[in-house]
Amino acid sequence: MVLDLPTPCVIVDGDVLDRNLRTMATAAAGRGIALRPHAKTHKCVEIARRQVELGAAGLTVATVSEAEVFAAAGLDDLFIAYPIWPTPQRAARLRELASRVRLRIGVDSAESAEALATAVPGLEVLVEVDSGHHRSGVTPAQAGALAATAENAGLTVRGVFTFPGHAYGPGRQRQAAQDESAALAEADGPGVRSGGSTPTVALSGADVLTEIRPGVYVFGDAQQLELGTCGWDEVALTVLSTVVSRSGNRFVLDAGSKVLGADRQAWATGFGRLAEHPDARIVALSEHHATVALPDGVPLPHLGDVLRVVPNHVCTTVNLADELIVTAAGAEVDRWRVAARNANT
Amino acid sequence: MVLDLPTPCVIVDGDVLDRNLRTMATAAAGRGIALRPHAKTHKCVEIARRQVELGAAGLTVATVSEAEVFAAAGLDDLFIAYPIWPTPQRAARLRELASRVRLRIGVDSAESAEALATAVPGLEVLVEVDSGHHRSGVTPAQAGALAATAENAGLTVRGVFTFPGHAYGPGRQRQAAQDESAALAEADGPGVRSGGSTPTVALSGADVLTEIRPGVYVFGDAQQLELGTCGWDEVALTVLSTVVSRSGNRFVLDAGSKVLGADRQAWATGFGRLAEHPDARIVALSEHHATVALPDGVPLPHLGDVLRVVPNHVCTTVNLADELIVTAAGAEVDRWRVAARNANT
């Protein structure tokens, strides 16, 4: 590293990122499944354009305001994978978007389908199916009836989608991918059958799915490392941080929850990992302190040493940053604005 | 509520906020302890000015960049309660700050004291003491020696400080406040003996402490509610959110970890609380979904209903927002920029 940057800051290895983008694009193409990456992970126009250049069918986003950011940058095929409730304000924004780009959104109730049809006549939707994550979506058995209601109300139903979020746990990926395929097959919609998430995407049923929507694969993170769904050589984003305090077998880095995010699943081994010390664990995290424990006998780093933290959940890390500092061979080569940061509405 | 705002968004009840500010200022004055509120919670110039107007001795901040934001706004007495490592860049920024405002910073090792003395000769420091939180700081018994080293190196030692962060747990406040007093008394520095945190501040030993540094008291949050250290009528900040999905005894709000923050202590009952449903719990949180469980028999809200979420840890919620929408009697009256958002360096 020849970087001399104020810490903490978020850096991206551009070579690793590009390799991750190409690997996923090639894999999807090879399996004959459309790739519609979830842009909530990176929130950067530069990465979105590269994904499309490599063959992505379009982008997935989580909110209307994320769609607005990417539409303004010329990305013209957007799926908002979210059960949006159309207030008058939001409906006006959806109409505006639908007039400029190919827009699809999620729907998971008859009531919201009817409200959407009134607010945005003819809007293209995908019916959300719950494949086991139990967050939103109807049961597969209910999907056909909801699709019919939506069509009758005046929406254009393009298919079904699911998020197998229950894959986020050790050893759960294969079952979650099977659940995903089974749910989409049972929903039996015409057209799109969209699924996928970074932990399941390699296991997705290519006989059922027509589209996958992974997000985290672009950067990797400590959750994926600990699930075994990415390798250390696939981690593209880290947080550069400085050792500010040390005692015993512990030391403190200046990267806290205000730069890393506080995400910690019950099965995670800590609040993040260290690129330079794979065996270390962040055992406590406060707003500006990451307390790191090293195995017995491993010498502590020095005060002032700069280390790279791999955050647990990279999507929330990116959402805290104003820009990503892009590196190549350890030197800064570019800065990308996190254009859709805080685009929550 | 007569608000018609895109959700999710962060709103502040200006009347509750001002009452919280006045109550703390009055209590500190009545006990003869200086109040130096931690501005990392609110990050707003408007609130900082009001704190000083009500008698605060100055502000506490966590980073050099937070100090720069508040110094630029005319706040002229700043304590960076953090063991800063002075890289050449950061040292230059500290010298600049020290030339414009009264600046103090924390120090917790001989090595950093010597580096700071070289980088910023004459800099005012407080020696950080560990009173039981075990994050940073020297033991009380080591404080005198470190103060002497710092003075010999060329720093100006103004006293000692501690953060009794181990107060963040049910029933731990009284013991943590006792530990805080004991540590500061044993450290036996001349001058400032600074402690305090929102959970302990009412219990702080006025016979030992000369200064308190609470932060969260300005807004309150779900952690304080669950610790019993703030009441529902003291919650000034909430996240306005919309019901977007519902089934069984659960519903989904559009406020996720990208607006609330993902903080969840092991003892917390969920990922946040609801102002309109004190018995409800946020049982799962993802980036744009808060899944809420209601007690059996309580009717679900309707799709499109707007509810106020009390985040678990308000400091990280504020750091995600670009602005706070200030209300009075349920109507918007102002917007305050989160001037020190992302000021982590």
XYZ file of C-alpha atoms in Angstrom:
690
model
C 0.000 0.000 0.000
C 1.393 3.356 -1.000
C -1.771 5.114 0.111
C -1.462 8.073 2.454
C -5.083 8.776 3.258
C -6.853 10.073 6.350
C -8.358 7.051 8.092
C -10.907 5.620 8.302
C -11.796 5.571 4.610
C -13.326 3.104 2.205
C -11.071 1.739 -0.532
C -11.879 -0.542 -3.436
C -9.364 -2.681 -5.292
C -10.421 -1.999 -8.861
C -8.803 -5.152 -10.232
C -10.558 -7.452 -7.785
C -13.844 -5.643 -8.393
C -13.565 -6.033 -12.143
C -12.688 -9.690 -11.830
C -15.748 -10.227 -9.593
C -17.964 -8.457 -12.135
C -16.619 -10.503 -15.029
C -16.805 -13.818 -13.187
C -20.484 -13.349 -12.317
C -21.375 -12.103 -15.792
C -19.650 -15.082 -17.402
C -21.272 -17.568 -15.022
C -24.765 -16.181 -15.642
C -24.266 -16.166 -19.390
C -22.911 -19.699 -19.305
C -26.006 -20.913 -17.473
C -28.390 -18.983 -19.688
C -29.786 -16.888 -16.818
C -30.229 -13.135 -17.050
C -28.148 -11.155 -14.546
C -29.862 -8.137 -12.970
C -27.447 -7.132 -10.190
C -28.753 -5.398 -7.086
C -27.274 -1.907 -7.129
C -28.073 -1.260 -3.444
C -24.698 -2.807 -2.670
C -22.524 -0.384 -4.618
C -24.794 2.634 -5.244
C -22.248 3.840 -7.815
C -23.014 4.827 -11.372
C -19.559 3.707 -12.541
C -20.110 0.146 -11.331
C -23.662 0.002 -12.672
C -22.448 0.989 -16.137
C -19.720 -1.639 -16.045
C -22.256 -4.311 -15.039
C -24.423 -3.442 -18.034
C -21.375 -3.284 -20.316
C -20.576 -6.854 -19.225
C -24.044 -8.018 -20.160
C -26.382 -7.320 -17.230
C -30.016 -7.204 -18.369
C -30.640 -4.184 -16.173
C -30.388 -3.256 -12.523
C -32.259 -4.162 -9.390
C -32.752 -1.393 -6.836
C -34.477 -1.195 -3.455
C -36.176 2.193 -3.499
C -37.742 4.733 -5.806
C -34.967 7.185 -5.036
C -32.294 4.638 -5.982
C -34.149 4.151 -9.263
C -34.163 7.923 -9.777
C -30.397 8.137 -9.266
C -29.623 5.389 -11.775
C -32.228 6.567 -14.278
C -30.681 10.031 -14.213
C -27.343 8.402 -15.072
C -28.801 6.693 -18.133
C -29.483 3.207 -16.743
C -32.756 2.461 -18.468
C -34.003 -0.918 -17.241
C -34.762 -0.924 -13.520
C -36.575 -3.307 -11.198
C -37.496 -1.985 -7.754
C -37.598 -5.256 -5.794
C -39.736 -3.832 -3.025
C -43.425 -3.765 -2.077
C -43.865 -0.034 -2.602
C -46.886 1.714 -1.156
C -47.967 4.442 -3.601
C -48.618 7.620 -1.694
C -49.621 10.423 -4.067
C -46.041 11.777 -4.007
C -44.471 8.388 -4.638
C -46.992 7.556 -7.355
C -46.075 10.742 -9.199
C -42.409 9.770 -9.007
C -43.186 6.285 -10.327
C -45.141 7.748 -13.260
C -42.246 10.027 -14.065
C -39.770 7.127 -13.930
C -41.986 4.831 -15.992
C -42.141 7.505 -18.689
C -38.351 7.514 -19.028
C -37.087 3.982 -18.357
C -38.315 0.439 -18.434
C -39.602 0.137 -14.866
C -40.866 -2.832 -12.895
C -41.726 -2.982 -9.233
C -42.674 -5.637 -6.698
C -46.157 -6.260 -5.383
C -47.193 -8.564 -2.553
C -50.853 -7.808 -1.785
C -54.124 -7.261 -3.603
C -54.540 -3.986 -1.778
C -51.236 -2.566 -2.968
C -51.854 -3.933 -6.492
C -55.119 -2.027 -6.647
C -53.585 1.131 -5.232
C -50.693 0.901 -7.714
C -53.022 0.291 -10.650
C -54.975 3.430 -9.791
C -51.830 5.470 -9.244
C -49.743 4.228 -12.175
C -52.015 2.576 -14.767
C -50.293 -0.139 -16.771
C -47.249 -0.292 -14.491
C -45.178 -3.457 -14.928
C -44.952 -5.548 -11.769
C -43.511 -8.811 -10.500
C -45.405 -10.699 -7.819
C -43.252 -11.250 -4.743
C -43.217 -14.800 -3.411
C -41.961 -15.820 0.030
C -39.566 -18.748 -0.429
C -38.697 -19.124 3.266
C -37.236 -15.809 4.395
C -40.635 -14.755 5.789
C -40.170 -11.041 5.354
C -42.550 -10.063 2.585
C -44.233 -11.793 -0.344
C -47.216 -14.105 -0.701
C -47.055 -17.894 -0.534
C -46.312 -19.587 -3.861
C -49.857 -20.942 -3.866
C -51.260 -17.405 -3.650
C -49.127 -15.972 -6.460
C -51.476 -16.861 -9.293
C -54.475 -15.240 -7.640
C -52.510 -12.075 -6.864
C -51.244 -11.921 -10.446
C -54.831 -12.189 -11.693
C -55.978 -9.452 -9.307
C -53.134 -7.215 -10.439
C -53.906 -7.786 -14.125
C -57.612 -7.159 -13.544
C -56.789 -3.964 -11.689
C -54.805 -2.696 -14.662
C -51.191 -3.611 -13.942
C -49.010 -5.564 -16.345
C -47.682 -8.657 -14.573
C -44.285 -9.712 -15.921
C -43.601 -12.628 -13.597
C -42.636 -13.542 -10.058
C -39.628 -12.927 -7.841
C -38.294 -14.029 -4.482
C -35.405 -13.269 -2.152
C -34.053 -16.390 -0.418
C -32.705 -14.376 2.508
C -32.781 -17.426 4.772
C -29.585 -18.432 2.961
C -27.767 -16.077 5.334
C -26.666 -18.669 7.875
C -23.946 -21.304 7.982
C -24.767 -24.318 5.860
C -28.110 -22.958 4.716
C -27.315 -22.047 1.105
C -28.246 -25.321 -0.585
C -31.607 -25.624 1.159
C -32.412 -21.954 0.509
C -31.591 -22.338 -3.185
C -33.851 -25.407 -3.348
C -36.613 -23.476 -1.579
C -36.162 -20.628 -4.043
C -36.516 -22.903 -7.052
C -39.466 -24.727 -5.535
C -41.271 -21.494 -4.699
C -40.754 -19.980 -8.133
C -41.757 -23.231 -9.841
C -44.914 -23.537 -7.736
C -45.806 -19.883 -8.337
C -45.807 -20.899 -11.986
C -46.078 -17.403 -13.385
C -45.615 -16.642 -17.037
C -42.451 -14.754 -17.949
C -39.814 -13.794 -15.419
C -38.880 -16.067 -12.525
C -36.358 -13.992 -10.623
C -34.342 -15.042 -7.610
C -30.798 -15.115 -6.469
C -28.644 -13.595 -3.820
C -24.887 -13.770 -3.500
C -24.882 -16.779 -1.134
C -27.223 -18.859 -3.304
C -26.469 -17.706 -6.806
C -24.057 -20.517 -7.666
C -26.703 -23.018 -6.551
C -29.703 -21.388 -8.222
C -31.840 -23.723 -10.279
C -31.124 -22.766 -13.878
C -34.029 -24.993 -14.936
C -36.462 -22.738 -13.044
C -34.920 -19.289 -12.702
C -34.786 -16.924 -15.672
C -33.015 -14.150 -13.749
C -30.691 -13.670 -10.747
C -30.242 -10.547 -8.629
C -27.048 -10.828 -6.553
C -25.616 -7.653 -5.034
C -22.759 -8.307 -2.611
C -20.658 -10.310 -5.089
C -19.143 -7.102 -6.443
C -17.210 -6.414 -3.220
C -17.515 -9.457 -0.964
C -17.588 -8.964 2.809
C -16.949 -10.752 6.092
C -20.405 -12.320 6.092
C -19.717 -13.960 2.740
C -16.246 -15.043 3.919
C -17.754 -16.700 6.967
C -20.518 -18.330 4.923
C -17.858 -19.659 2.575
C -19.479 -17.894 -0.365
C -16.512 -15.697 -1.204
C -12.789 -16.080 -0.813
C -10.283 -13.597 0.591
C -9.050 -12.986 -2.949
C -12.564 -11.854 -3.908
C -12.768 -9.133 -1.247
C -12.627 -5.876 -3.198
C -13.706 -3.369 -0.546
C -11.994 -2.684 2.753
C -11.864 0.130 5.272
C -8.427 1.575 5.782
C -7.917 2.205 9.490
C -5.228 3.139 11.981
C -4.142 1.477 15.221
C -4.804 4.085 17.929
C -4.570 2.144 21.196
C -3.225 -1.224 22.381
C -2.901 -3.300 25.508
C -2.708 -6.990 26.390
C -3.576 -9.029 23.293
C -5.963 -6.385 22.018
C -5.734 -3.217 20.018
C -8.120 -0.530 18.831
C -8.617 0.644 15.258
C -10.201 3.980 14.363
C -12.880 2.305 12.200
C -16.110 2.065 14.181
C -19.769 1.528 13.452
C -20.057 4.957 11.826
C -17.867 3.766 8.955
C -18.264 -0.039 9.033
C -21.917 -0.326 10.021
C -23.011 -2.269 13.111
C -24.401 -5.319 11.316
C -23.705 -8.531 13.134
C -25.672 -11.675 12.492
C -25.859 -14.095 15.423
C -23.549 -16.544 13.618
C -20.857 -13.965 12.753
C -17.568 -14.411 14.597
C -17.237 -10.690 15.264
C -17.879 -7.238 13.819
C -15.614 -7.671 10.817
C -12.332 -9.224 9.728
C -8.864 -7.919 9.000
C -7.186 -8.414 5.644
C -3.722 -8.472 7.225
C -4.730 -10.744 10.133
C -7.255 -13.375 9.016
C -7.196 -14.941 12.489
C -8.009 -11.701 14.312
C -11.552 -10.845 15.369
C -13.236 -7.507 16.028
C -14.673 -8.387 19.420
C -16.279 -5.038 20.212
C -17.386 -2.142 18.075
C -18.402 1.344 19.061
C -18.840 4.434 16.961
C -15.149 5.121 16.431
C -13.404 2.135 17.982
C -13.002 -1.413 16.692
C -11.476 -3.526 19.434
C -9.473 -6.344 17.850
C -8.349 -9.526 19.594
C -5.384 -11.448 18.234
C -4.646 -15.103 18.928
C -2.252 -15.659 21.818
C 1.333 -15.184 20.822
C 0.657 -13.049 17.777
C 2.486 -9.747 18.228
C 0.339 -6.611 18.357
C 0.690 -4.106 15.534
C 2.258 -0.763 16.357
C 0.414 2.449 17.122
C -0.040 4.235 13.830
C -0.014 1.054 11.736
C -2.616 1.081 8.986
C -4.724 -2.048 8.472
C -7.619 -2.972 6.217
C -10.925 -4.019 7.791
C -13.329 -6.236 5.857
C -16.764 -5.105 7.058
C -19.417 -7.659 7.974
C -22.038 -6.335 5.574
C -20.685 -4.252 2.762
C -24.048 -2.780 1.658
C -24.369 -0.774 4.859
C -20.694 0.227 4.790
C -21.076 1.737 1.331
C -24.221 3.566 2.425
C -22.190 5.360 5.110
C -19.542 6.641 2.693
C -19.663 9.658 0.421
C -17.116 8.195 -1.967
C -15.175 5.044 -2.704
C -11.455 5.428 -3.272
C -10.459 3.152 -6.127
C -7.002 1.622 -6.101
C -4.831 -0.378 -8.474
C -1.646 -2.085 -7.325
C -1.974 -0.272 -4.006
C -2.172 3.232 -5.458
C -5.182 5.509 -5.744
C -6.463 5.729 -9.314
C -9.971 7.152 -8.996
C -12.780 8.257 -6.669
C -16.375 7.245 -7.251
C -19.215 9.103 -5.631
C -21.695 6.915 -3.743
C -24.411 8.502 -5.830
C -27.319 6.661 -4.224
C -26.145 6.982 -0.623
C -29.091 7.661 1.691
C -31.508 7.097 -1.210
C -34.035 5.466 1.089
C -37.345 6.959 0.004
C -49.087 14.523 12.729
C -49.823 16.753 9.779
C -46.559 15.797 8.102
C -46.660 14.643 4.497
C -43.066 13.586 3.945
C -41.453 10.860 1.855
C -40.618 8.018 4.219
C -38.356 6.962 5.761
C -37.099 10.264 7.186
C -35.712 11.462 10.485
C -37.842 13.901 12.449
C -37.090 15.752 15.675
C -39.688 17.153 18.033
C -38.170 20.549 18.728
C -40.092 21.035 21.974
C -38.971 17.726 23.458
C -35.403 18.395 22.335
C -35.336 21.804 23.958
C -36.785 20.441 27.197
C -34.095 17.718 27.227
C -31.383 20.336 26.690
C -32.713 22.576 29.460
C -33.219 19.735 31.929
C -29.625 18.521 31.573
C -28.194 22.046 31.707
C -30.168 22.820 34.863
C -29.194 19.545 36.534
C -25.485 20.042 35.828
C -25.584 23.629 37.048
C -27.453 22.586 40.199
C -24.790 20.019 41.004
C -21.910 22.345 40.219
C -20.531 20.156 37.409
C -19.501 21.534 34.042
C -21.506 20.148 31.115
C -19.540 19.419 27.959
C -22.052 17.534 25.799
C -20.847 15.013 23.257
C -21.766 16.414 19.848
C -21.261 13.080 18.066
C -24.901 12.348 18.867
C -26.476 15.293 17.065
C -23.721 16.525 14.695
C -25.769 19.706 14.203
C -24.494 23.228 14.576
C -27.926 24.464 15.661
C -28.056 22.091 18.619
C -24.445 22.767 19.598
C -25.132 26.492 19.748
C -28.225 25.952 21.883
C -26.234 23.755 24.288
C -23.667 26.507 24.748
C -26.389 29.136 25.058
C -27.822 27.073 27.915
C -24.485 27.045 29.706
C -22.389 24.205 28.288
C -18.681 24.742 28.960
C -17.839 23.593 25.448
C -18.335 20.531 23.316
C -16.964 17.027 23.257
C -16.335 15.482 19.839
C -14.963 12.131 18.677
C -12.787 13.024 15.705
C -10.614 15.777 14.304
C -13.059 16.275 11.460
C -15.969 16.735 13.888
C -13.869 19.353 15.670
C -13.233 21.075 12.335
C -16.957 21.239 11.560
C -17.860 22.785 14.900
C -14.854 25.105 14.945
C -15.862 26.415 11.527
C -19.285 27.183 12.994
C -17.780 29.257 15.792
C -17.796 26.723 18.628
C -14.514 27.588 20.282
C -13.911 25.141 23.132
C -13.570 21.564 21.940
C -12.415 18.342 23.535
C -11.664 15.418 21.225
C -12.260 12.504 23.597
C -10.246 10.060 21.550
C -6.703 8.643 21.552
C -5.638 10.289 18.304
C -2.575 9.049 16.477
C -0.831 12.063 14.896
C 0.074 11.228 11.335
C 1.713 14.224 9.645
C -1.597 15.152 7.988
C -3.588 14.866 11.202
C -0.949 16.744 13.178
C -1.173 19.652 10.751
C -4.940 19.709 11.205
C -4.558 19.665 14.995
C -2.108 22.590 14.860
C -4.528 24.532 12.709
C -7.402 23.813 15.089
C -5.355 24.662 18.169
C -4.507 28.034 16.638
C -8.184 28.917 16.332
C -10.034 27.331 19.278
C -9.345 26.039 22.739
C -8.524 22.433 21.919
C -7.929 19.444 24.135
C -7.488 15.844 23.112
C -7.238 12.471 24.812
C -4.059 10.487 25.302
C -3.681 6.928 26.568
C -0.056 5.914 25.984
C 3.435 7.284 26.456
C 4.155 6.595 22.807
C 1.237 8.687 21.563
C 2.013 11.415 24.114
C 5.529 11.706 22.750
C 4.351 11.661 19.142
C 1.734 14.324 19.914
C 4.231 16.510 21.742
C 6.543 16.455 18.735
C 3.700 17.087 16.304
C 1.786 19.736 18.254
C 4.026 21.254 20.923
C 2.137 22.500 23.963
C -1.115 20.776 22.994
C -3.572 20.457 25.878
C -4.449 16.871 26.724
C -6.488 14.821 29.168
C -5.211 11.417 30.194
C -7.724 8.692 29.428
C -8.449 6.290 32.258
C -10.214 2.930 31.899
C -12.946 2.771 34.528
C -14.254 -0.657 33.526
C -15.315 -0.424 29.889
C -11.947 -1.898 28.782
C -11.801 -0.199 25.410
C -9.026 2.352 25.704
C -7.335 4.259 28.500
C -4.715 3.398 31.114
C -5.466 2.015 34.556
C -6.099 4.675 37.224
C -2.808 3.699 38.865
C -0.911 4.449 35.639
C -2.496 7.862 35.054
C -0.012 9.862 37.110
C 2.998 8.397 35.328
C 1.473 8.995 31.913
C 0.628 12.583 32.876
C 4.238 13.116 33.924
C 5.525 11.618 30.672
C 3.183 13.830 28.681
C 4.263 16.959 30.563
C 7.925 16.079 30.169
C 7.416 15.513 26.461
C 5.967 19.009 26.112
C 2.203 18.569 26.323
C 0.015 20.493 28.750
C -1.949 18.035 30.873
C -5.303 19.456 31.964
C -6.649 16.446 33.807
C -8.127 12.994 33.321
C -11.206 11.572 31.675
C -13.052 8.298 31.391
C -16.022 6.811 29.585
C -17.994 4.363 31.751
C -19.344 2.517 28.725
C -19.966 -0.604 30.786
C -23.073 1.237 32.024
C -24.747 0.057 28.802
C -26.496 -2.972 30.240
C -29.590 -3.536 32.364
C -29.007 -2.657 36.007
C -25.391 -1.669 35.480
C -25.643 2.114 35.780
C -25.058 2.488 39.531
C -21.981 0.261 39.565
C -20.569 1.935 36.462
C -21.042 5.385 38.008
C -19.257 4.185 41.152
C -16.437 2.748 39.027
C -16.192 6.048 37.176
C -15.860 8.054 40.380
C -13.403 5.589 41.872
C -11.219 5.600 38.765
C -11.149 9.371 38.472
C -10.467 9.750 42.211
C -7.630 7.216 42.094
C -6.130 8.831 38.986
C -5.889 11.900 41.174
C -4.991 14.314 38.439
C -4.927 18.047 38.954
C -7.644 19.956 37.172
C -10.364 18.333 35.128
C -11.925 15.024 36.147
C -14.289 14.328 33.284
C -16.760 11.484 32.997
C -20.354 10.941 32.284
C -22.548 9.257 29.739
C -26.284 9.495 29.407
C -27.002 6.302 31.393
C -24.790 7.291 34.321
C -24.991 11.052 34.382
C -27.682 11.296 37.043
C -25.564 9.037 39.277
C -22.199 10.691 38.640
C -20.231 11.508 41.742
C -20.413 15.290 42.034
C -17.777 15.113 44.768
C -15.244 13.703 42.286
C -16.287 14.755 38.778
C -15.740 18.307 37.601
C -17.258 17.688 34.153
C -19.782 15.408 32.421
C -19.988 14.518 28.718
C -23.405 12.974 27.947
C -24.492 12.821 24.314
C -27.642 10.774 23.778
C -29.748 12.768 26.294
C -30.607 15.302 23.590
C -32.761 12.824 21.645
C -33.143 9.663 23.725
C -33.418 6.296 21.974
C -34.657 2.742 22.425
C -31.499 1.698 24.272
C -32.083 4.397 26.879
C -35.774 3.466 27.101
C -34.853 -0.151 27.756
C -32.173 0.801 30.288
C -34.746 2.968 32.065
C -32.565 6.043 31.597
C -35.055 7.991 29.514
C -38.824 8.061 29.344
C -41.045 7.936 26.283
C -41.792 11.646 26.795
C -38.062 12.356 26.431
C -37.740 10.741 23.004
C -37.188 13.659 20.638
C -36.023 11.852 17.492
C -37.961 9.260 15.537
C -37.925 7.845 12.031
C -41.147 8.357 10.144
C -41.939 5.185 8.225
C -44.711 3.572 6.197
C -46.368 0.168 6.512
C -45.610 -1.595 3.211
C -46.475 -5.256 3.864
C -48.422 -7.275 6.439
C -49.383 -10.816 7.273
C -50.233 -12.821 10.402
C -49.362 -10.731 13.464
C -46.473 -9.030 11.686
C -46.025 -6.081 9.394
C -43.133 -4.454 7.554
C -42.099 -0.796 7.750
C -39.937 0.882 5.125
C -37.340 1.950 7.720
C -34.407 -0.473 7.617
C -30.812 -0.512 8.740
C -29.836 2.085 6.137
C -31.859 4.700 8.011
C -32.057 3.327 11.579
C -28.609 1.747 11.889
C -28.160 -1.922 12.745
C -27.069 -1.474 16.358
C -28.431 -4.115 18.640
C -26.911 -4.840 22.019
C -27.394 -8.405 23.276
C -29.842 -7.165 25.932
C -32.009 -5.104 23.561
C -35.505 -6.476 22.974
C -35.338 -5.829 19.242
C -34.022 -3.447 16.588
C -36.014 -0.454 17.785
C -39.344 0.540 19.270
C -42.485 2.173 17.915
C -43.861 5.388 19.372
C -47.427 4.418 18.507
C -47.104 0.806 19.731
C -44.898 0.602 22.831
C -45.569 -3.141 23.090
C -44.472 -3.882 19.523
C -40.977 -5.126 18.739
C -38.867 -4.904 15.584
C -37.948 -8.581 15.383
C -35.946 -8.450 12.159
C -34.195 -5.669 10.313
C -32.775 -5.599 6.841
C -31.654 -2.693 4.729
C -35.114 -1.413 3.863
C -37.450 -3.583 5.932
C -38.254 -3.474 9.643
C -40.364 -6.502 10.494
C -42.589 -5.650 13.455
C -44.353 -8.154 15.708
C -47.410 -7.056 17.652
C -48.761 -8.808 20.739
C -51.506 -11.323 20.013
C -54.859 -9.701 19.556
C -53.555 -6.250 18.676
C -54.892 -5.320 15.242
C -52.323 -4.736 12.509
C -51.982 -1.233 11.104
C -53.121 -0.677 7.519
C -50.894 -0.608 4.461
C -49.846 2.991 3.981
C -50.135 3.899 7.674
C -47.269 6.089 8.872
C -45.615 5.215 12.196
C -42.663 6.580 14.148
C -39.741 4.280 14.926
C -37.511 4.990 17.923
C -34.087 3.731 16.819
C -31.968 1.634 19.164
C -28.925 3.911 19.048
C -29.638 7.424 17.925
C -26.002 8.420 17.294
C -25.727 6.051 14.355
C -29.170 6.988 13.047
C -28.202 10.660 12.878
C -24.947 9.765 11.120
C -26.961 8.162 8.305
C -29.120 11.232 7.677
C -28.291 14.318 5.660
C -30.769 16.443 7.579
C -33.083 16.395 10.564
C -36.632 17.602 9.990
C -37.646 19.673 12.987
C -41.282 19.666 14.052
C -43.455 21.554 16.513
C -46.958 20.387 17.385
C -46.704 17.840 14.574
C -45.843 20.320 11.812
C -42.501 20.894 10.113
C -40.844 24.089 11.278
C -37.213 23.740 10.199
C -34.534 21.522 8.690
C -31.090 21.165 10.209
C -28.186 19.849 8.221
C -26.268 16.995 9.872
C -23.151 19.054 9.405
C -20.745 16.506 10.865
C -22.226 13.429 9.199
C -19.475 11.065 8.080
C -16.868 13.216 9.862
C -14.880 10.147 10.855
C -11.284 11.150 10.191
